[in-house]
Amino acid sequence: MDFRVPHFVLHDFSDGEESKVIRMILTYARVPYECKDVDRDNYILEDYPFYTLPMLEVNERKLGNVPSICRQLGWRYELSGQTVGDDSEVDMIAEKTFQTRMHIKNWLDHLDHREDHDCDVRVLIKLKKLWWFFWNYSAILLFH
């Protein structure tokens, strides 16, 4: 059994999109953590679980997959539900919110390259507004 105070190191790309919810949980629980920015052009996939980021190191143990990391932090800091049903609802909301944010982010990334494609700019502007909503209110959905 390990009685050390946990040391957290969060690895992600500098934009931090995928790790935003992890950072919100750590901040909400008032847990100190270290951020390590990973260079998109110069990193070794094999260093990360399932070859993906973000990754959270807990006392040098590597954890991957955003929902799994969030679930582990929820249990560790008593932020999860009182019942299995509560936890399932939180998981559903968190996963859907994360997926939606990533879909909208992909559409916004498309905005940067719209000159190369035929697309309806009005739809993209609406998606940008929707992205702003999820960016600002995802914490409310997860912690309420």
PDB file of C-alpha atoms in Angstrom:
ATOM      1  CA  MET A   1       0.000   0.000   0.000  1.00  0.00           C
ATOM      2  CA  ASP A   2       1.315   3.431  -0.965  1.00  0.00           C
ATOM      3  CA  PHE A   3       0.835   6.124   1.680  1.00  0.00           C
ATOM      4  CA  ARG A   4       2.575   8.916  -0.197  1.00  0.00           C
ATOM      5  CA  VAL A   5       0.679  12.045  -1.098  1.00  0.00           C
ATOM      6  CA  PRO A   6      -0.144  11.601  -4.784  1.00  0.00           C
ATOM      7  CA  HIS A   7       1.943  13.531  -7.260  1.00  0.00           C
ATOM      8  CA  PHE A   8       0.015  14.343 -10.440  1.00  0.00           C
ATOM      9  CA  VAL A   9       1.557  15.218 -13.794  1.00  0.00           C
ATOM     10  CA  LEU A  10      -0.851  15.941 -16.642  1.00  0.00           C
ATOM     11  CA  HIS A  11       0.584  15.437 -20.139  1.00  0.00           C
ATOM     12  CA  ASP A  12      -1.205  17.016 -23.093  1.00  0.00           C
ATOM     13  CA  PHE A  13      -0.646  19.129 -26.170  1.00  0.00           C
ATOM     14  CA  SER A  14      -0.275  22.850 -25.499  1.00  0.00           C
ATOM     15  CA  ASP A  15      -3.857  23.675 -26.565  1.00  0.00           C
ATOM     16  CA  GLY A  16      -5.133  21.460 -23.720  1.00  0.00           C
ATOM     17  CA  GLU A  17      -8.476  20.813 -25.416  1.00  0.00           C
ATOM     18  CA  GLU A  18      -8.846  17.170 -24.477  1.00  0.00           C
ATOM     19  CA  SER A  19      -7.586  17.626 -20.903  1.00  0.00           C
ATOM     20  CA  LYS A  20      -9.823  20.582 -20.008  1.00  0.00           C
ATOM     21  CA  VAL A  21     -12.265  18.480 -17.990  1.00  0.00           C
ATOM     22  CA  ILE A  22      -9.400  16.782 -16.119  1.00  0.00           C
ATOM     23  CA  ARG A  23      -7.944  20.174 -15.211  1.00  0.00           C
ATOM     24  CA  MET A  24     -11.390  21.355 -14.060  1.00  0.00           C
ATOM     25  CA  ILE A  25     -11.729  18.363 -11.717  1.00  0.00           C
ATOM     26  CA  LEU A  26      -8.230  18.811 -10.276  1.00  0.00           C
ATOM     27  CA  THR A  27      -8.866  22.526  -9.754  1.00  0.00           C
ATOM     28  CA  TYR A  28     -12.307  21.936  -8.223  1.00  0.00           C
ATOM     29  CA  ALA A  29     -10.824  19.376  -5.804  1.00  0.00           C
ATOM     30  CA  ARG A  30      -7.979  21.825  -5.035  1.00  0.00           C
ATOM     31  CA  VAL A  31      -5.385  19.246  -5.967  1.00  0.00           C
ATOM     32  CA  PRO A  32      -1.957  20.536  -6.968  1.00  0.00           C
ATOM     33  CA  TYR A  33      -0.716  19.148 -10.249  1.00  0.00           C
ATOM     34  CA  GLU A  34       2.008  19.728 -12.768  1.00  0.00           C
ATOM     35  CA  CYS A  35       1.306  20.293 -16.465  1.00  0.00           C
ATOM     36  CA  LYS A  36       3.661  18.972 -19.091  1.00  0.00           C
ATOM     37  CA  ASP A  37       3.116  20.320 -22.603  1.00  0.00           C
ATOM     38  CA  VAL A  38       3.844  17.809 -25.337  1.00  0.00           C
ATOM     39  CA  ASP A  39       5.139  18.994 -28.698  1.00  0.00           C
ATOM     40  CA  ARG A  40       2.864  17.681 -31.469  1.00  0.00           C
ATOM     41  CA  ASP A  41       5.775  17.417 -33.879  1.00  0.00           C
ATOM     42  CA  ASN A  42       8.209  15.676 -31.571  1.00  0.00           C
ATOM     43  CA  TYR A  43       6.777  13.063 -29.239  1.00  0.00           C
ATOM     44  CA  ILE A  44       6.895   9.292 -28.985  1.00  0.00           C
ATOM     45  CA  LEU A  45       3.464   7.653 -29.087  1.00  0.00           C
ATOM     46  CA  GLU A  46       4.690   4.562 -27.256  1.00  0.00           C
ATOM     47  CA  ASP A  47       5.267   6.661 -24.122  1.00  0.00           C
ATOM     48  CA  TYR A  48       1.515   7.059 -23.635  1.00  0.00           C
ATOM     49  CA  PRO A  49      -1.229   4.534 -22.800  1.00  0.00           C
ATOM     50  CA  PHE A  50      -3.019   3.448 -25.983  1.00  0.00           C
ATOM     51  CA  TYR A  51      -0.760   5.905 -27.845  1.00  0.00           C
ATOM     52  CA  THR A  52      -3.013   8.847 -27.007  1.00  0.00           C
ATOM     53  CA  LEU A  53      -3.050  12.016 -24.962  1.00  0.00           C
ATOM     54  CA  PRO A  54      -3.950  13.336 -22.466  1.00  0.00           C
ATOM     55  CA  MET A  55      -2.248  11.184 -19.892  1.00  0.00           C
ATOM     56  CA  LEU A  56      -2.226  11.620 -16.125  1.00  0.00           C
ATOM     57  CA  GLU A  57       0.703  10.297 -14.134  1.00  0.00           C
ATOM     58  CA  VAL A  58      -0.217   9.449 -10.550  1.00  0.00           C
ATOM     59  CA  ASN A  59       2.969   8.706  -8.606  1.00  0.00           C
ATOM     60  CA  GLU A  60       4.602   7.687 -11.903  1.00  0.00           C
ATOM     61  CA  ARG A  61       1.732   5.355 -12.882  1.00  0.00           C
ATOM     62  CA  LYS A  62       0.413   6.289 -16.339  1.00  0.00           C
ATOM     63  CA  LEU A  63      -3.343   6.630 -16.818  1.00  0.00           C
ATOM     64  CA  GLY A  64      -4.948   7.281 -20.193  1.00  0.00           C
ATOM     65  CA  ASN A  65      -8.467   7.868 -21.571  1.00  0.00           C
ATOM     66  CA  VAL A  66     -10.256  11.026 -20.416  1.00  0.00           C
ATOM     67  CA  PRO A  67     -13.379   9.329 -18.963  1.00  0.00           C
ATOM     68  CA  SER A  68     -11.246   6.818 -17.034  1.00  0.00           C
ATOM     69  CA  ILE A  69      -9.048   9.555 -15.602  1.00  0.00           C
ATOM     70  CA  CYS A  70     -12.111  11.601 -14.610  1.00  0.00           C
ATOM     71  CA  ARG A  71     -13.739   8.580 -12.985  1.00  0.00           C
ATOM     72  CA  GLN A  72     -10.592   7.796 -10.999  1.00  0.00           C
ATOM     73  CA  LEU A  73     -10.289  11.397  -9.794  1.00  0.00           C
ATOM     74  CA  GLY A  74     -13.991  11.419  -8.907  1.00  0.00           C
ATOM     75  CA  TRP A  75     -13.616   8.366  -6.701  1.00  0.00           C
ATOM     76  CA  ARG A  76     -10.345   9.566  -5.173  1.00  0.00           C
ATOM     77  CA  TYR A  77     -11.761  12.972  -4.186  1.00  0.00           C
ATOM     78  CA  GLU A  78     -15.358  11.931  -3.421  1.00  0.00           C
ATOM     79  CA  LEU A  79     -16.809  13.750  -6.414  1.00  0.00           C
ATOM     80  CA  SER A  80     -18.691  10.764  -7.762  1.00  0.00           C
ATOM     81  CA  GLY A  81     -22.322   9.868  -7.130  1.00  0.00           C
ATOM     82  CA  GLN A  82     -23.842   8.126  -4.126  1.00  0.00           C
ATOM     83  CA  THR A  83     -25.003   5.127  -6.156  1.00  0.00           C
ATOM     84  CA  VAL A  84     -23.949   3.167  -9.215  1.00  0.00           C
ATOM     85  CA  GLY A  85     -26.885   4.769 -11.057  1.00  0.00           C
ATOM     86  CA  ASP A  86     -25.610   8.248 -10.188  1.00  0.00           C
ATOM     87  CA  ASP A  87     -22.169   7.352 -11.471  1.00  0.00           C
ATOM     88  CA  SER A  88     -23.665   5.999 -14.694  1.00  0.00           C
ATOM     89  CA  GLU A  89     -25.580   9.230 -15.295  1.00  0.00           C
ATOM     90  CA  VAL A  90     -22.462  11.315 -14.690  1.00  0.00           C
ATOM     91  CA  ASP A  91     -20.496   9.056 -17.063  1.00  0.00           C
ATOM     92  CA  MET A  92     -23.141   9.422 -19.778  1.00  0.00           C
ATOM     93  CA  ILE A  93     -23.246  13.211 -19.470  1.00  0.00           C
ATOM     94  CA  ALA A  94     -19.466  13.533 -19.289  1.00  0.00           C
ATOM     95  CA  GLU A  95     -18.852  11.266 -22.285  1.00  0.00           C
ATOM     96  CA  LYS A  96     -21.511  12.940 -24.441  1.00  0.00           C
ATOM     97  CA  THR A  97     -20.241  16.406 -23.476  1.00  0.00           C
ATOM     98  CA  PHE A  98     -16.677  15.402 -24.328  1.00  0.00           C
ATOM     99  CA  GLN A  99     -17.707  13.879 -27.675  1.00  0.00           C
ATOM    100  CA  THR A 100     -19.795  16.922 -28.587  1.00  0.00           C
ATOM    101  CA  ARG A 101     -16.974  19.307 -27.701  1.00  0.00           C
ATOM    102  CA  MET A 102     -14.565  17.331 -29.883  1.00  0.00           C
ATOM    103  CA  HIS A 103     -17.003  17.274 -32.838  1.00  0.00           C
ATOM    104  CA  ILE A 104     -17.494  21.019 -32.586  1.00  0.00           C
ATOM    105  CA  LYS A 105     -13.734  21.550 -32.277  1.00  0.00           C
ATOM    106  CA  ASN A 106     -13.228  19.585 -35.491  1.00  0.00           C
ATOM    107  CA  TRP A 107     -15.755  21.815 -37.262  1.00  0.00           C
ATOM    108  CA  LEU A 108     -14.008  24.917 -35.944  1.00  0.00           C
ATOM    109  CA  ASP A 109     -10.684  23.593 -37.161  1.00  0.00           C
ATOM    110  CA  HIS A 110     -12.400  23.257 -40.529  1.00  0.00           C
ATOM    111  CA  LEU A 111     -13.034  27.026 -40.439  1.00  0.00           C
ATOM    112  CA  ASP A 112      -9.309  27.612 -40.803  1.00  0.00           C
ATOM    113  CA  HIS A 113      -9.354  25.712 -44.089  1.00  0.00           C
ATOM    114  CA  ARG A 114     -12.756  26.682 -45.461  1.00  0.00           C
ATOM    115  CA  GLU A 115     -11.223  28.453 -48.468  1.00  0.00           C
ATOM    116  CA  ASP A 116     -10.197  25.006 -49.688  1.00  0.00           C
ATOM    117  CA  HIS A 117     -13.725  23.572 -49.386  1.00  0.00           C
ATOM    118  CA  ASP A 118     -17.279  24.329 -50.429  1.00  0.00           C
ATOM    119  CA  CYS A 119     -19.176  24.836 -47.189  1.00  0.00           C
ATOM    120  CA  ASP A 120     -21.956  26.937 -45.750  1.00  0.00           C
ATOM    121  CA  VAL A 121     -20.341  29.635 -43.615  1.00  0.00           C
ATOM    122  CA  ARG A 122     -23.621  30.291 -41.750  1.00  0.00           C
ATOM    123  CA  VAL A 123     -23.589  26.729 -40.416  1.00  0.00           C
ATOM    124  CA  LEU A 124     -19.989  27.113 -39.309  1.00  0.00           C
ATOM    125  CA  ILE A 125     -20.771  30.352 -37.469  1.00  0.00           C
ATOM    126  CA  LYS A 126     -23.612  28.610 -35.608  1.00  0.00           C
ATOM    127  CA  LEU A 127     -21.242  25.790 -34.703  1.00  0.00           C
ATOM    128  CA  LYS A 128     -18.738  28.319 -33.398  1.00  0.00           C
ATOM    129  CA  LYS A 129     -21.406  29.744 -31.066  1.00  0.00           C
ATOM    130  CA  LEU A 130     -22.307  26.232 -29.941  1.00  0.00           C
ATOM    131  CA  TRP A 131     -18.623  25.527 -29.260  1.00  0.00           C
ATOM    132  CA  TRP A 132     -18.447  28.636 -27.072  1.00  0.00           C
ATOM    133  CA  PHE A 133     -21.422  27.331 -25.084  1.00  0.00           C
ATOM    134  CA  PHE A 134     -19.841  23.928 -24.462  1.00  0.00           C
ATOM    135  CA  TRP A 135     -16.467  25.452 -23.693  1.00  0.00           C
ATOM    136  CA  ASN A 136     -17.928  27.681 -20.990  1.00  0.00           C
ATOM    137  CA  TYR A 137     -20.646  25.454 -19.564  1.00  0.00           C
ATOM    138  CA  SER A 138     -19.141  21.953 -19.651  1.00  0.00           C
ATOM    139  CA  ALA A 139     -18.115  22.352 -16.007  1.00  0.00           C
ATOM    140  CA  ILE A 140     -21.717  23.073 -15.025  1.00  0.00           C
ATOM    141  CA  LEU A 141     -22.900  19.912 -16.790  1.00  0.00           C
ATOM    142  CA  LEU A 142     -20.252  17.796 -15.102  1.00  0.00           C
ATOM    143  CA  PHE A 143     -20.444  19.126 -11.546  1.00  0.00           C
ATOM    144  CA  HIS A 144     -24.152  19.776 -11.167  1.00  0.00           C
TER     145      HIS A 144
END
